[in-house]
């Protein structure tokens, strides 16, 4: 874990907090929703990731002496600083399960806490959830295209600073099997893997000696990088020679790695040469600026690739720099709250809410989530959030409740979910999502609707605010 303390926030959370504190509002309960508005990568789904990381941080969140010393230079009152000294996040978190497929407009997570606590955690929450959700989504897109072939994260060196640490975790949730990131392996209990760099081969007088030494020292997991000088004329013949020598010692060469050139052509030629030498078990791994489109293209070309190593485009979420997830107040001091906007799609949904997912008898998602006021059981109708002409009867459709309590009294309600469990759950949920939502081009648009009660509550709040203005 990275060392996080109370100042890992935006200053405005603290300046607002000072006002609530001075005006005696500190203990008033607020509800905030976390949701996003736009799916990344022009895709048809996102994978929710980062929840367990967030809960880890929230359990321990406090202001350190260093934080308080700094804040004492920032025009806050002594009494407020004393309050921050005993700050803990004591609120409740309701959330969808980490790894679930999620869609724009539906609250993925809800915070119920006193207003100061709820505000102070906003920045950390958005920072963790937006990033990991973006990267898990990117990873899942690659995993779908890789069709069961192994994906390894190579991204730490290309990541935007320390983002690479959490990117490796999110990548595994989305379907990657291993990471080159040793720290992420240590902290998140995910498999680590490593081949070799060009520098290792360059450091020897010849390629064959480099391969031989590596195979001698790592007889169980040697993956030889074959493109330093000439892939087909030097790298492959040397790798084959070393592979045969390993066989004579009772070992097996694990793989080769191609990192440049035409990966379809070279992987085909490599497979032929390896097979001809009786090394049909040796895996072919490739890397070099890969993304989901290139993985698809390579497999469309029937390239015999077993392992894809992906760096830049995975951990940076290329070409989308961020997920636009937001955190909006929906209830305070026993009243639903709304944020109005010129753009109707940006008017927020007030109230303490629940989300239902529609399924058929076999568990396949029907392509709709309905957002309701908490306590409404089995909504009868689902309305388009802002087109009054679009609605649907959903009374008899099977529904699944998506938001549940995950944290209260500074503790998780259930034991921490392992990455392996999250990854398996995510895969299961993606399998429940029909393929139309997973294709690259013009995927089906998953509908997020609202119940009649929520629509009426929202509309009456809009009216109320209009009347106040007139
Ligand atoms: N058969 C293929 N079909 C589609 N894309 C490919 C294929 N083979 C390689 N690529 C991709 O094309 C890009 C080629 O990169 P680039 O033009 O930098 O060449 P390079 O092979 O890296 O050259 P260098 O020898 O300088 O390292 C990479 O993103 C690579 O993954
Ligand atoms: O292309 P990406 O998807 O970002 O994947 C990571 C890249 O990082 C490494 O190259 P680098 O030149 O940094 O080191 P090397 O000398 O080990 O090849 C590796 O060989 C990949 O090409
Ligand atoms: O293990 C590898 O092959 C590796 C690790 C990081 C970056 N590129 C390659």
Short mmCIF file of C-alpha atoms and ligand atoms in Angstrom, two decimals:
data_model
loop_
_atom_site.label_atom_id
_atom_site.label_comp_id
_atom_site.label_asym_id
_atom_site.label_seq_id
_atom_site.Cartn_x
_atom_site.Cartn_y
_atom_site.Cartn_z
CA UNK A 1 0.00 0.00 0.00
CA UNK A 2 1.05 3.54 -0.66
CA UNK A 3 1.27 5.69 2.47
CA UNK A 4 -2.02 7.60 2.36
CA UNK A 5 -3.15 10.09 5.00
CA UNK A 6 -5.81 12.77 5.39
CA UNK A 7 -4.10 15.32 3.15
CA UNK A 8 -4.49 12.97 0.17
CA UNK A 9 -7.46 15.13 -0.78
CA UNK A 10 -8.29 18.37 -2.57
CA UNK A 11 -7.96 21.44 -0.40
CA UNK A 12 -11.57 22.47 -1.07
CA UNK A 13 -12.79 19.45 0.87
CA UNK A 14 -11.02 20.87 3.90
CA UNK A 15 -12.13 24.46 3.38
CA UNK A 16 -15.77 23.33 3.07
CA UNK A 17 -15.22 21.14 6.12
CA UNK A 18 -14.12 24.16 8.16
CA UNK A 19 -17.44 25.88 7.34
CA UNK A 20 -19.56 22.83 8.27
CA UNK A 21 -17.56 22.55 11.48
CA UNK A 22 -17.89 26.22 12.44
CA UNK A 23 -21.62 26.22 11.67
CA UNK A 24 -22.30 23.15 13.78
CA UNK A 25 -23.14 20.93 10.81
CA UNK A 26 -20.26 18.49 11.21
CA UNK A 27 -22.38 15.59 12.41
CA UNK A 28 -25.14 15.90 9.80
CA UNK A 29 -25.44 12.86 7.56
CA UNK A 30 -24.90 13.21 3.83
CA UNK A 31 -25.28 10.73 1.00
CA UNK A 32 -23.05 10.85 -2.06
CA UNK A 33 -23.21 8.66 -5.18
CA UNK A 34 -20.25 7.55 -7.25
CA UNK A 35 -21.12 7.08 -10.93
CA UNK A 36 -19.66 7.80 -14.35
CA UNK A 37 -21.26 9.28 -17.44
CA UNK A 38 -19.39 7.90 -20.41
CA UNK A 39 -17.99 4.47 -21.22
CA UNK A 40 -14.29 4.53 -22.13
CA UNK A 41 -12.80 3.20 -25.38
CA UNK A 42 -16.14 3.59 -27.22
CA UNK A 43 -16.98 0.27 -25.63
CA UNK A 44 -20.21 -1.23 -24.39
CA UNK A 45 -19.28 -1.90 -20.74
CA UNK A 46 -16.88 -1.05 -17.92
CA UNK A 47 -15.40 -3.25 -15.20
CA UNK A 48 -15.70 -1.83 -11.70
CA UNK A 49 -12.34 -2.05 -9.91
CA UNK A 50 -10.59 -0.51 -6.93
CA UNK A 51 -13.15 -1.18 -4.20
CA UNK A 52 -10.96 -3.33 -1.93
CA UNK A 53 -8.08 -0.89 -2.35
CA UNK A 54 -10.36 1.95 -1.29
CA UNK A 55 -11.65 0.05 1.74
CA UNK A 56 -8.06 -0.72 2.81
CA UNK A 57 -7.23 2.97 2.73
CA UNK A 58 -10.47 4.10 4.38
CA UNK A 59 -10.01 1.73 7.31
CA UNK A 60 -6.78 3.45 8.26
CA UNK A 61 -7.39 6.98 7.05
CA UNK A 62 -6.33 9.69 9.49
CA UNK A 63 -4.44 12.95 9.60
CA UNK A 64 -0.81 12.46 10.59
CA UNK A 65 1.20 14.90 12.70
CA UNK A 66 2.87 16.08 9.50
CA UNK A 67 -0.55 16.68 7.89
CA UNK A 68 -1.74 18.68 10.89
CA UNK A 69 1.44 20.70 11.03
CA UNK A 70 0.98 21.64 7.38
CA UNK A 71 -2.73 22.39 7.80
CA UNK A 72 -1.94 24.66 10.76
CA UNK A 73 -0.32 27.01 8.20
CA UNK A 74 -3.52 27.11 6.10
CA UNK A 75 -5.90 29.42 7.99
CA UNK A 76 -7.92 26.70 9.68
CA UNK A 77 -9.16 27.18 13.25
CA UNK A 78 -7.46 25.40 16.11
CA UNK A 79 -10.77 23.71 17.01
CA UNK A 80 -11.18 22.37 13.47
CA UNK A 81 -7.61 21.09 13.46
CA UNK A 82 -8.36 19.31 16.75
CA UNK A 83 -11.42 17.79 15.08
CA UNK A 84 -9.28 16.62 12.17
CA UNK A 85 -6.81 15.13 14.65
CA UNK A 86 -9.45 12.63 15.71
CA UNK A 87 -10.88 12.22 12.18
CA UNK A 88 -11.66 8.66 11.09
CA UNK A 89 -13.95 7.56 8.31
CA UNK A 90 -16.85 6.20 10.35
CA UNK A 91 -19.47 6.24 7.62
CA UNK A 92 -21.12 3.49 5.63
CA UNK A 93 -20.28 2.38 2.11
CA UNK A 94 -22.80 0.60 -0.08
CA UNK A 95 -21.37 -0.73 -3.30
CA UNK A 96 -21.70 -2.93 -6.33
CA UNK A 97 -19.32 -5.87 -6.19
CA UNK A 98 -15.79 -5.26 -7.37
CA UNK A 99 -15.34 -6.81 -10.81
CA UNK A 100 -18.96 -6.34 -11.87
CA UNK A 101 -19.82 -4.92 -15.28
CA UNK A 102 -21.08 -1.38 -14.81
CA UNK A 103 -22.74 1.25 -16.96
CA UNK A 104 -23.08 5.03 -17.16
CA UNK A 105 -25.61 6.75 -14.96
CA UNK A 106 -26.17 4.04 -12.34
CA UNK A 107 -24.63 4.62 -8.91
CA UNK A 108 -21.82 2.11 -8.54
CA UNK A 109 -21.22 3.05 -4.93
CA UNK A 110 -22.93 5.16 -2.25
CA UNK A 111 -21.37 6.83 0.76
CA UNK A 112 -23.43 7.67 3.86
CA UNK A 113 -21.40 9.59 6.39
CA UNK A 114 -21.23 12.87 8.22
CA UNK A 115 -20.74 15.62 5.69
CA UNK A 116 -17.11 16.35 6.56
CA UNK A 117 -16.04 12.70 6.37
CA UNK A 118 -17.95 12.20 3.14
CA UNK A 119 -16.25 15.22 1.56
CA UNK A 120 -12.75 14.47 2.75
CA UNK A 121 -12.78 10.98 1.21
CA UNK A 122 -14.16 12.16 -2.15
CA UNK A 123 -10.81 12.78 -3.79
CA UNK A 124 -9.24 9.52 -2.67
CA UNK A 125 -12.34 7.58 -3.69
CA UNK A 126 -12.42 9.09 -7.18
CA UNK A 127 -8.69 8.74 -7.59
CA UNK A 128 -8.75 5.02 -6.77
CA UNK A 129 -12.01 3.96 -8.44
CA UNK A 130 -11.76 5.99 -11.65
CA UNK A 131 -8.27 4.78 -12.42
CA UNK A 132 -8.66 1.10 -11.58
CA UNK A 133 -12.03 0.93 -13.35
CA UNK A 134 -10.47 2.46 -16.48
CA UNK A 135 -7.57 0.00 -16.48
CA UNK A 136 -9.65 -3.08 -15.60
CA UNK A 137 -11.94 -2.17 -18.50
CA UNK A 138 -9.01 -1.83 -20.88
CA UNK A 139 -7.64 -5.17 -19.67
CA UNK A 140 -11.00 -6.88 -20.16
CA UNK A 141 -11.19 -5.61 -23.72
CA UNK A 142 -7.80 -7.21 -24.40
CA UNK A 143 -8.77 -10.42 -22.62
CA UNK A 144 -11.87 -10.77 -24.78
CA UNK A 145 -9.75 -10.48 -27.92
CA UNK A 146 -7.00 -12.77 -26.62
CA UNK A 147 -9.57 -15.58 -26.42
CA UNK A 148 -7.95 -17.48 -23.57
CA UNK A 149 -4.34 -16.77 -24.45
CA UNK A 150 -2.20 -15.48 -21.62
CA UNK A 151 -1.83 -11.74 -21.04
CA UNK A 152 1.03 -10.30 -19.00
CA UNK A 153 1.27 -6.71 -17.79
CA UNK A 154 4.60 -5.07 -18.73
CA UNK A 155 3.45 -1.53 -18.00
CA UNK A 156 5.16 -0.23 -14.87
CA UNK A 157 7.94 1.55 -16.77
CA UNK A 158 5.48 3.30 -19.07
CA UNK A 159 2.87 4.23 -16.49
CA UNK A 160 2.02 7.73 -15.46
CA UNK A 161 4.23 7.71 -12.39
CA UNK A 162 3.11 5.54 -9.51
CA UNK A 163 -0.19 4.80 -11.25
CA UNK A 164 1.49 1.66 -12.54
CA UNK A 165 1.22 0.16 -9.07
CA UNK A 166 -2.57 0.03 -9.05
CA UNK A 167 -2.77 -0.53 -12.81
CA UNK A 168 -1.19 -3.96 -12.33
CA UNK A 169 -3.90 -4.89 -9.82
CA UNK A 170 -6.69 -3.65 -12.08
CA UNK A 171 -5.18 -5.45 -15.08
CA UNK A 172 -5.48 -8.78 -13.29
CA UNK A 173 -9.10 -8.08 -12.37
CA UNK A 174 -9.80 -7.40 -16.03
CA UNK A 175 -8.29 -10.71 -17.14
CA UNK A 176 -4.49 -10.44 -17.19
CA UNK A 177 -2.79 -13.42 -15.62
CA UNK A 178 0.48 -11.99 -14.41
CA UNK A 179 2.53 -8.83 -14.07
CA UNK A 180 6.17 -7.86 -14.41
CA UNK A 181 5.55 -5.51 -11.46
CA UNK A 182 7.22 -7.18 -8.49
CA UNK A 183 5.79 -4.78 -5.89
CA UNK A 184 2.24 -5.35 -7.14
CA UNK A 185 2.92 -9.08 -6.96
CA UNK A 186 4.04 -8.73 -3.35
CA UNK A 187 1.18 -6.51 -2.21
CA UNK A 188 -1.75 -7.89 -4.19
CA UNK A 189 -0.78 -11.57 -4.31
CA UNK A 190 -0.84 -11.70 -8.09
CA UNK A 191 1.50 -13.90 -10.14
CA UNK A 192 4.72 -12.21 -11.27
CA UNK A 193 6.66 -13.04 -14.38
CA UNK A 194 9.83 -11.92 -16.10
CA UNK A 195 11.68 -12.71 -19.32
CA UNK A 196 14.86 -10.82 -20.19
CA UNK A 197 15.85 -7.44 -21.66
CA UNK A 198 17.90 -6.69 -24.77
CA UNK A 199 20.61 -5.34 -22.46
CA UNK A 200 21.20 -8.86 -21.12
CA UNK A 201 22.00 -10.19 -24.58
CA UNK A 202 23.98 -7.08 -25.51
CA UNK A 203 26.10 -7.52 -22.39
CA UNK A 204 27.50 -10.83 -23.77
CA UNK A 205 29.94 -11.24 -26.61
CA UNK A 206 27.41 -13.46 -28.35
CA UNK A 207 23.71 -14.25 -28.13
CA UNK A 208 24.16 -18.00 -27.67
CA UNK A 209 26.20 -17.57 -24.47
CA UNK A 210 23.59 -15.20 -23.09
CA UNK A 211 20.82 -17.74 -23.73
CA UNK A 212 22.93 -20.59 -22.30
CA UNK A 213 23.70 -18.80 -19.05
CA UNK A 214 20.10 -17.75 -18.57
CA UNK A 215 18.82 -21.26 -19.22
CA UNK A 216 21.39 -22.73 -16.83
CA UNK A 217 20.43 -20.41 -13.98
CA UNK A 218 16.66 -20.41 -14.66
CA UNK A 219 15.97 -23.88 -16.05
CA UNK A 220 12.29 -23.82 -15.08
CA UNK A 221 11.18 -20.53 -16.54
CA UNK A 222 13.48 -19.33 -19.29
CA UNK A 223 11.83 -17.17 -21.96
CA UNK A 224 14.50 -16.11 -24.44
CA UNK A 225 14.27 -12.77 -26.22
CA UNK A 226 15.13 -13.57 -29.82
CA UNK A 227 15.10 -10.26 -31.72
CA UNK A 228 18.27 -8.48 -30.56
CA UNK A 229 20.30 -9.17 -33.74
CA UNK A 230 18.30 -11.16 -36.27
CA UNK A 231 15.19 -13.04 -35.19
CA UNK A 232 15.13 -15.84 -37.78
CA UNK A 233 18.82 -16.12 -38.60
CA UNK A 234 20.27 -15.80 -35.11
CA UNK A 235 17.70 -15.60 -32.29
CA UNK A 236 15.65 -18.65 -33.24
CA UNK A 237 18.56 -20.97 -34.15
CA UNK A 238 20.28 -20.07 -30.87
CA UNK A 239 17.09 -20.53 -28.85
CA UNK A 240 16.57 -23.94 -30.49
CA UNK A 241 20.13 -24.95 -29.72
CA UNK A 242 19.67 -24.00 -26.06
CA UNK A 243 16.26 -25.69 -25.98
CA UNK A 244 17.79 -28.97 -27.18
CA UNK A 245 20.64 -28.64 -24.65
CA UNK A 246 18.07 -28.14 -21.91
CA UNK A 247 16.23 -31.28 -23.01
CA UNK A 248 19.45 -33.27 -22.68
CA UNK A 249 19.63 -32.08 -19.04
CA UNK A 250 16.00 -33.01 -18.41
CA UNK A 251 14.61 -29.47 -18.60
CA UNK A 252 12.28 -27.68 -20.95
CA UNK A 253 12.67 -24.25 -22.49
CA UNK A 254 9.57 -22.32 -21.52
CA UNK A 255 9.35 -19.82 -24.35
CA UNK A 256 10.71 -17.24 -26.71
CA UNK A 257 9.74 -13.58 -26.97
CA UNK A 258 9.39 -11.53 -30.15
CA UNK A 259 9.55 -7.78 -29.56
CA UNK A 260 9.79 -6.24 -33.04
CA UNK A 261 9.05 -6.80 -36.69
CA UNK A 262 5.96 -8.39 -38.22
CA UNK A 263 4.72 -10.40 -35.28
CA UNK A 264 2.34 -12.53 -37.38
CA UNK A 265 5.01 -13.53 -39.87
CA UNK A 266 7.71 -14.02 -37.26
CA UNK A 267 5.52 -16.02 -34.90
CA UNK A 268 4.51 -18.31 -37.77
CA UNK A 269 8.10 -18.84 -38.84
CA UNK A 270 9.21 -19.33 -35.24
CA UNK A 271 6.49 -21.93 -34.64
CA UNK A 272 7.57 -23.83 -37.76
CA UNK A 273 11.24 -23.80 -36.74
CA UNK A 274 10.53 -24.80 -33.14
CA UNK A 275 8.15 -27.60 -34.15
CA UNK A 276 10.59 -28.92 -36.69
CA UNK A 277 13.23 -29.14 -33.95
CA UNK A 278 10.82 -31.09 -31.72
CA UNK A 279 10.24 -28.09 -29.45
CA UNK A 280 6.50 -27.89 -29.96
CA UNK A 281 5.94 -27.17 -26.24
CA UNK A 282 7.95 -23.93 -26.35
CA UNK A 283 5.57 -20.98 -26.03
CA UNK A 284 5.69 -17.95 -28.28
CA UNK A 285 5.25 -14.63 -26.53
CA UNK A 286 5.11 -11.25 -28.22
CA UNK A 287 5.31 -7.63 -27.14
CA UNK A 288 5.69 -4.20 -28.79
CA UNK A 289 3.07 -1.51 -28.36
CA UNK A 290 0.18 -3.96 -28.32
CA UNK A 291 -3.43 -3.10 -27.59
CA UNK A 292 -6.78 -4.86 -28.03
CA UNK A 293 -6.97 -3.94 -31.73
CA UNK A 294 -3.52 -5.35 -32.47
CA UNK A 295 -4.22 -8.49 -30.45
CA UNK A 296 -7.37 -8.99 -32.50
CA UNK A 297 -5.54 -8.29 -35.73
CA UNK A 298 -2.74 -10.74 -34.92
CA UNK A 299 -5.18 -13.50 -34.08
CA UNK A 300 -7.26 -12.71 -37.18
CA UNK A 301 -4.00 -13.32 -39.07
CA UNK A 302 -3.86 -16.68 -37.28
CA UNK A 303 -0.56 -15.85 -35.65
CA UNK A 304 0.40 -18.79 -33.39
CA UNK A 305 0.94 -16.63 -30.32
CA UNK A 306 0.55 -18.03 -26.80
CA UNK A 307 1.37 -15.03 -24.63
CA UNK A 308 0.90 -11.28 -25.10
CA UNK A 309 2.98 -8.82 -23.05
CA UNK A 310 1.32 -5.40 -22.90
CA UNK A 311 2.64 -2.19 -21.39
CA UNK A 312 1.82 1.34 -22.46
CA UNK A 313 -1.68 1.05 -23.77
CA UNK A 314 -2.81 -1.03 -20.79
CA UNK A 315 -1.51 1.03 -17.89
CA UNK A 316 -2.18 4.45 -19.40
CA UNK A 317 -5.68 3.53 -20.57
CA UNK A 318 -4.70 4.76 -24.02
CA UNK A 319 -6.48 6.51 -25.78
CA UNK A 320 -8.66 7.57 -22.83
CA UNK A 321 -6.70 9.38 -20.18
CA UNK A 322 -9.33 9.00 -17.46
CA UNK A 323 -12.72 7.63 -16.54
CA UNK A 324 -15.08 10.54 -15.90
CA UNK A 325 -16.49 9.14 -12.62
CA UNK A 326 -18.03 11.74 -10.31
CA UNK A 327 -19.25 11.96 -6.72
CA UNK A 328 -22.50 13.84 -6.22
CA UNK A 329 -24.54 14.78 -3.17
CA UNK A 330 -28.00 13.21 -3.26
CA UNK A 331 -29.29 13.59 0.32
CA UNK A 332 -28.50 15.85 3.26
CA UNK A 333 -30.21 16.74 6.52
CA UNK A 334 -33.15 14.46 5.79
CA UNK A 335 -33.84 15.97 2.38
CA UNK A 336 -33.09 14.73 -1.13
CA UNK A 337 -30.69 17.04 -3.00
CA UNK A 338 -30.25 17.71 -6.69
CA UNK A 339 -27.72 19.44 -8.93
CA UNK A 340 -29.35 21.17 -11.88
CA UNK A 341 -27.70 21.68 -15.22
CA UNK A 342 -28.42 23.23 -18.59
CA UNK A 343 -27.66 19.79 -19.97
CA UNK A 344 -30.51 17.54 -18.87
CA UNK A 345 -28.22 14.49 -18.86
CA UNK A 346 -26.16 16.18 -16.15
CA UNK A 347 -29.04 16.76 -13.71
CA UNK A 348 -28.26 14.43 -10.81
CA UNK A 349 -30.55 11.80 -9.33
CA UNK A 350 -31.58 12.74 -5.78
CA UNK A 351 -32.25 10.45 -2.82
CA UNK A 352 -30.85 7.30 -1.24
CA UNK A 353 -30.94 4.91 -4.18
CA UNK A 354 -30.74 1.26 -5.10
CA UNK A 355 -29.94 -0.28 -8.48
CA UNK A 356 -31.64 -3.36 -9.94
CA UNK A 357 -30.27 -5.36 -12.85
CA UNK A 358 -32.69 -7.17 -15.16
CA UNK A 359 -31.92 -10.80 -16.03
CA UNK A 360 -33.59 -13.65 -17.85
CA UNK A 361 -34.20 -17.09 -16.32
CA UNK A 362 -30.75 -18.32 -17.35
CA UNK A 363 -29.00 -15.37 -15.68
CA UNK A 364 -28.20 -13.55 -18.93
CA UNK A 365 -28.34 -9.77 -18.52
CA UNK A 366 -31.24 -8.20 -20.37
CA UNK A 367 -29.35 -4.98 -21.03
CA UNK A 368 -30.99 -2.75 -18.45
CA UNK A 369 -30.35 -1.49 -14.92
CA UNK A 370 -33.11 0.40 -13.10
CA UNK A 371 -32.22 3.04 -10.52
CA UNK A 372 -34.83 3.31 -7.74
CA UNK A 373 -35.41 5.04 -4.46
CA UNK A 374 -34.11 2.71 -1.71
CA UNK A 375 -36.94 0.71 -0.22
CA UNK A 376 -38.93 0.45 -3.45
CA UNK A 377 -39.23 -3.26 -3.93
CA UNK A 378 -39.50 -4.63 -7.44
CA UNK A 379 -40.08 -1.50 -9.56
CA UNK A 380 -42.92 -2.01 -12.06
CA UNK A 381 -41.80 0.47 -14.68
CA UNK A 382 -38.47 1.62 -16.00
CA UNK A 383 -38.36 5.11 -17.51
CA UNK A 384 -35.73 6.68 -19.69
CA UNK A 385 -33.96 9.21 -17.41
CA UNK A 386 -35.03 12.19 -19.50
CA UNK A 387 -37.08 11.10 -22.52
CA UNK A 388 -40.69 10.88 -21.25
CA UNK A 389 -41.76 8.87 -24.30
CA UNK A 390 -39.50 5.95 -23.50
CA UNK A 391 -40.54 3.50 -20.80
CA UNK A 392 -40.98 -0.19 -20.28
CA UNK A 393 -42.95 -2.51 -18.02
CA UNK A 394 -40.47 -4.54 -15.97
CA UNK A 395 -42.69 -5.76 -13.13
CA UNK A 396 -42.36 -9.43 -13.93
CA UNK A 397 -38.73 -9.48 -14.95
CA UNK A 398 -36.16 -11.19 -12.72
CA UNK A 399 -34.06 -8.56 -10.87
CA UNK A 400 -30.87 -8.50 -8.92
CA UNK A 401 -30.14 -5.87 -6.27
CA UNK A 402 -26.67 -4.45 -6.94
CA UNK A 403 -25.79 -2.14 -4.05
CA UNK A 404 -25.07 -3.66 -0.65
CA UNK A 405 -23.40 -2.57 2.57
CA UNK A 406 -19.66 -3.24 2.44
CA UNK A 407 -18.27 -1.04 5.21
CA UNK A 408 -19.44 0.44 8.51
CA UNK A 409 -17.84 1.38 11.84
CA UNK A 410 -14.41 1.50 10.15
CA UNK A 411 -14.61 -2.15 9.17
CA UNK A 412 -15.52 -4.27 6.20
CA UNK A 413 -18.83 -6.02 6.62
CA UNK A 414 -17.49 -9.16 4.90
CA UNK A 415 -13.97 -10.48 4.77
CA UNK A 416 -11.71 -8.96 2.16
CA UNK A 417 -12.27 -10.39 -1.31
CA UNK A 418 -9.11 -11.73 -2.94
CA UNK A 419 -8.02 -10.60 -6.40
CA UNK A 420 -8.55 -14.16 -7.61
CA UNK A 421 -12.16 -14.11 -6.45
CA UNK A 422 -12.74 -10.67 -7.96
CA UNK A 423 -11.21 -11.78 -11.26
CA UNK A 424 -13.38 -14.91 -11.37
CA UNK A 425 -16.48 -12.93 -10.51
CA UNK A 426 -15.69 -10.40 -13.22
CA UNK A 427 -15.29 -13.11 -15.80
CA UNK A 428 -18.61 -14.65 -14.78
CA UNK A 429 -20.37 -11.29 -15.05
CA UNK A 430 -18.86 -10.59 -18.47
CA UNK A 431 -20.09 -14.02 -19.56
CA UNK A 432 -23.60 -13.00 -18.46
CA UNK A 433 -23.39 -9.91 -20.69
CA UNK A 434 -24.54 -10.70 -24.24
CA UNK A 435 -21.87 -10.42 -26.95
CA UNK A 436 -23.54 -7.42 -28.62
CA UNK A 437 -22.31 -5.28 -25.72
CA UNK A 438 -18.74 -6.57 -26.07
CA UNK A 439 -18.02 -5.97 -29.74
CA UNK A 440 -15.65 -3.21 -30.86
CA UNK A 441 -17.83 -1.38 -33.36
CA UNK A 442 -21.11 0.18 -32.36
CA UNK A 443 -21.74 -2.04 -29.37
CA UNK A 444 -25.33 -2.23 -28.11
CA UNK A 445 -26.09 0.55 -25.67
CA UNK A 446 -26.90 -0.85 -22.24
CA UNK A 447 -29.88 1.06 -20.80
CA UNK A 448 -29.88 2.63 -17.38
CA UNK A 449 -33.41 3.72 -16.53
CA UNK A 450 -35.14 5.11 -13.45
CA UNK A 451 -38.24 4.08 -11.54
CA UNK A 452 -41.43 6.15 -11.62
CA UNK A 453 -40.94 7.14 -7.99
CA UNK A 454 -37.40 8.38 -8.59
CA UNK A 455 -38.47 10.24 -11.72
CA UNK A 456 -41.30 11.96 -9.80
CA UNK A 457 -39.04 12.87 -6.87
CA UNK A 458 -36.46 14.31 -9.24
CA UNK A 459 -39.04 16.27 -11.24
CA UNK A 460 -40.63 17.76 -8.17
CA UNK A 461 -37.20 18.88 -6.90
CA UNK A 462 -36.50 20.48 -10.27
CA UNK A 463 -39.85 22.33 -10.01
CA UNK A 464 -39.09 23.38 -6.45
CA UNK A 465 -35.78 24.92 -7.50
CA UNK A 466 -37.37 26.64 -10.50
CA UNK A 467 -40.00 28.18 -8.24
CA UNK A 468 -37.30 29.39 -5.84
CA UNK A 469 -35.58 31.15 -8.72
CA UNK A 470 -38.72 32.79 -10.14
N1 LIG B 1 1.41 -8.64 -38.30
C1 LIG B 1 1.11 -7.51 -37.68
N2 LIG B 1 -0.11 -6.96 -37.84
C2 LIG B 1 -0.43 -5.81 -37.24
N3 LIG B 1 0.41 -5.13 -36.45
C3 LIG B 1 1.63 -5.62 -36.22
C4 LIG B 1 2.04 -6.82 -36.83
N4 LIG B 1 3.31 -7.06 -36.45
C5 LIG B 1 3.67 -6.05 -35.63
N5 LIG B 1 2.67 -5.18 -35.48
C6 LIG B 1 2.65 -3.95 -34.67
O1 LIG B 1 3.12 -2.89 -35.48
C7 LIG B 1 3.91 -1.97 -34.72
C8 LIG B 1 5.31 -1.96 -35.34
O2 LIG B 1 6.11 -1.11 -34.64
P1 LIG B 1 7.35 -0.34 -35.25
O3 LIG B 1 6.98 0.29 -36.54
O4 LIG B 1 7.88 0.52 -34.17
O5 LIG B 1 8.35 -1.51 -35.65
P2 LIG B 1 9.32 -2.35 -34.77
O6 LIG B 1 9.07 -3.74 -35.19
O7 LIG B 1 9.20 -2.03 -33.33
O8 LIG B 1 10.70 -1.90 -35.30
P3 LIG B 1 12.13 -1.89 -34.58
O9 LIG B 1 12.91 -2.92 -35.28
O10 LIG B 1 12.58 -0.51 -34.83
O11 LIG B 1 11.96 -2.20 -33.11
C9 LIG B 1 3.88 -2.49 -33.29
O12 LIG B 1 2.84 -1.85 -32.55
C10 LIG B 1 3.58 -3.97 -33.47
O13 LIG B 1 2.94 -4.55 -32.34
O1 LIG B 2 5.50 -1.74 -25.84
P1 LIG B 2 4.73 -1.78 -24.56
O2 LIG B 2 3.32 -2.31 -24.74
O3 LIG B 2 4.78 -0.49 -23.81
O4 LIG B 2 5.42 -2.94 -23.64
C1 LIG B 2 6.55 -2.83 -22.90
C2 LIG B 2 7.81 -2.77 -23.71
O5 LIG B 2 8.81 -2.53 -22.76
C3 LIG B 2 9.95 -3.30 -23.09
O6 LIG B 2 10.75 -2.61 -23.97
P2 LIG B 2 11.98 -1.71 -23.53
O7 LIG B 2 12.54 -1.16 -24.79
O8 LIG B 2 11.58 -0.71 -22.47
O9 LIG B 2 12.99 -2.70 -22.84
P3 LIG B 2 13.76 -3.93 -23.44
O10 LIG B 2 15.14 -3.46 -23.71
O11 LIG B 2 13.72 -4.95 -22.38
O12 LIG B 2 13.08 -4.36 -24.70
C4 LIG B 2 9.37 -4.55 -23.72
O13 LIG B 2 10.32 -5.18 -24.50
C5 LIG B 2 8.17 -4.06 -24.47
O14 LIG B 2 8.50 -3.78 -25.81
O1 LIG B 3 9.55 -9.55 -18.47
C1 LIG B 3 9.59 -8.93 -19.54
O2 LIG B 3 9.80 -9.48 -20.62
C2 LIG B 3 9.33 -7.44 -19.55
C3 LIG B 3 9.07 -6.73 -18.43
C4 LIG B 3 8.84 -5.39 -18.47
C5 LIG B 3 8.87 -4.76 -19.68
N1 LIG B 3 9.11 -5.44 -20.78
C6 LIG B 3 9.35 -6.78 -20.74
#
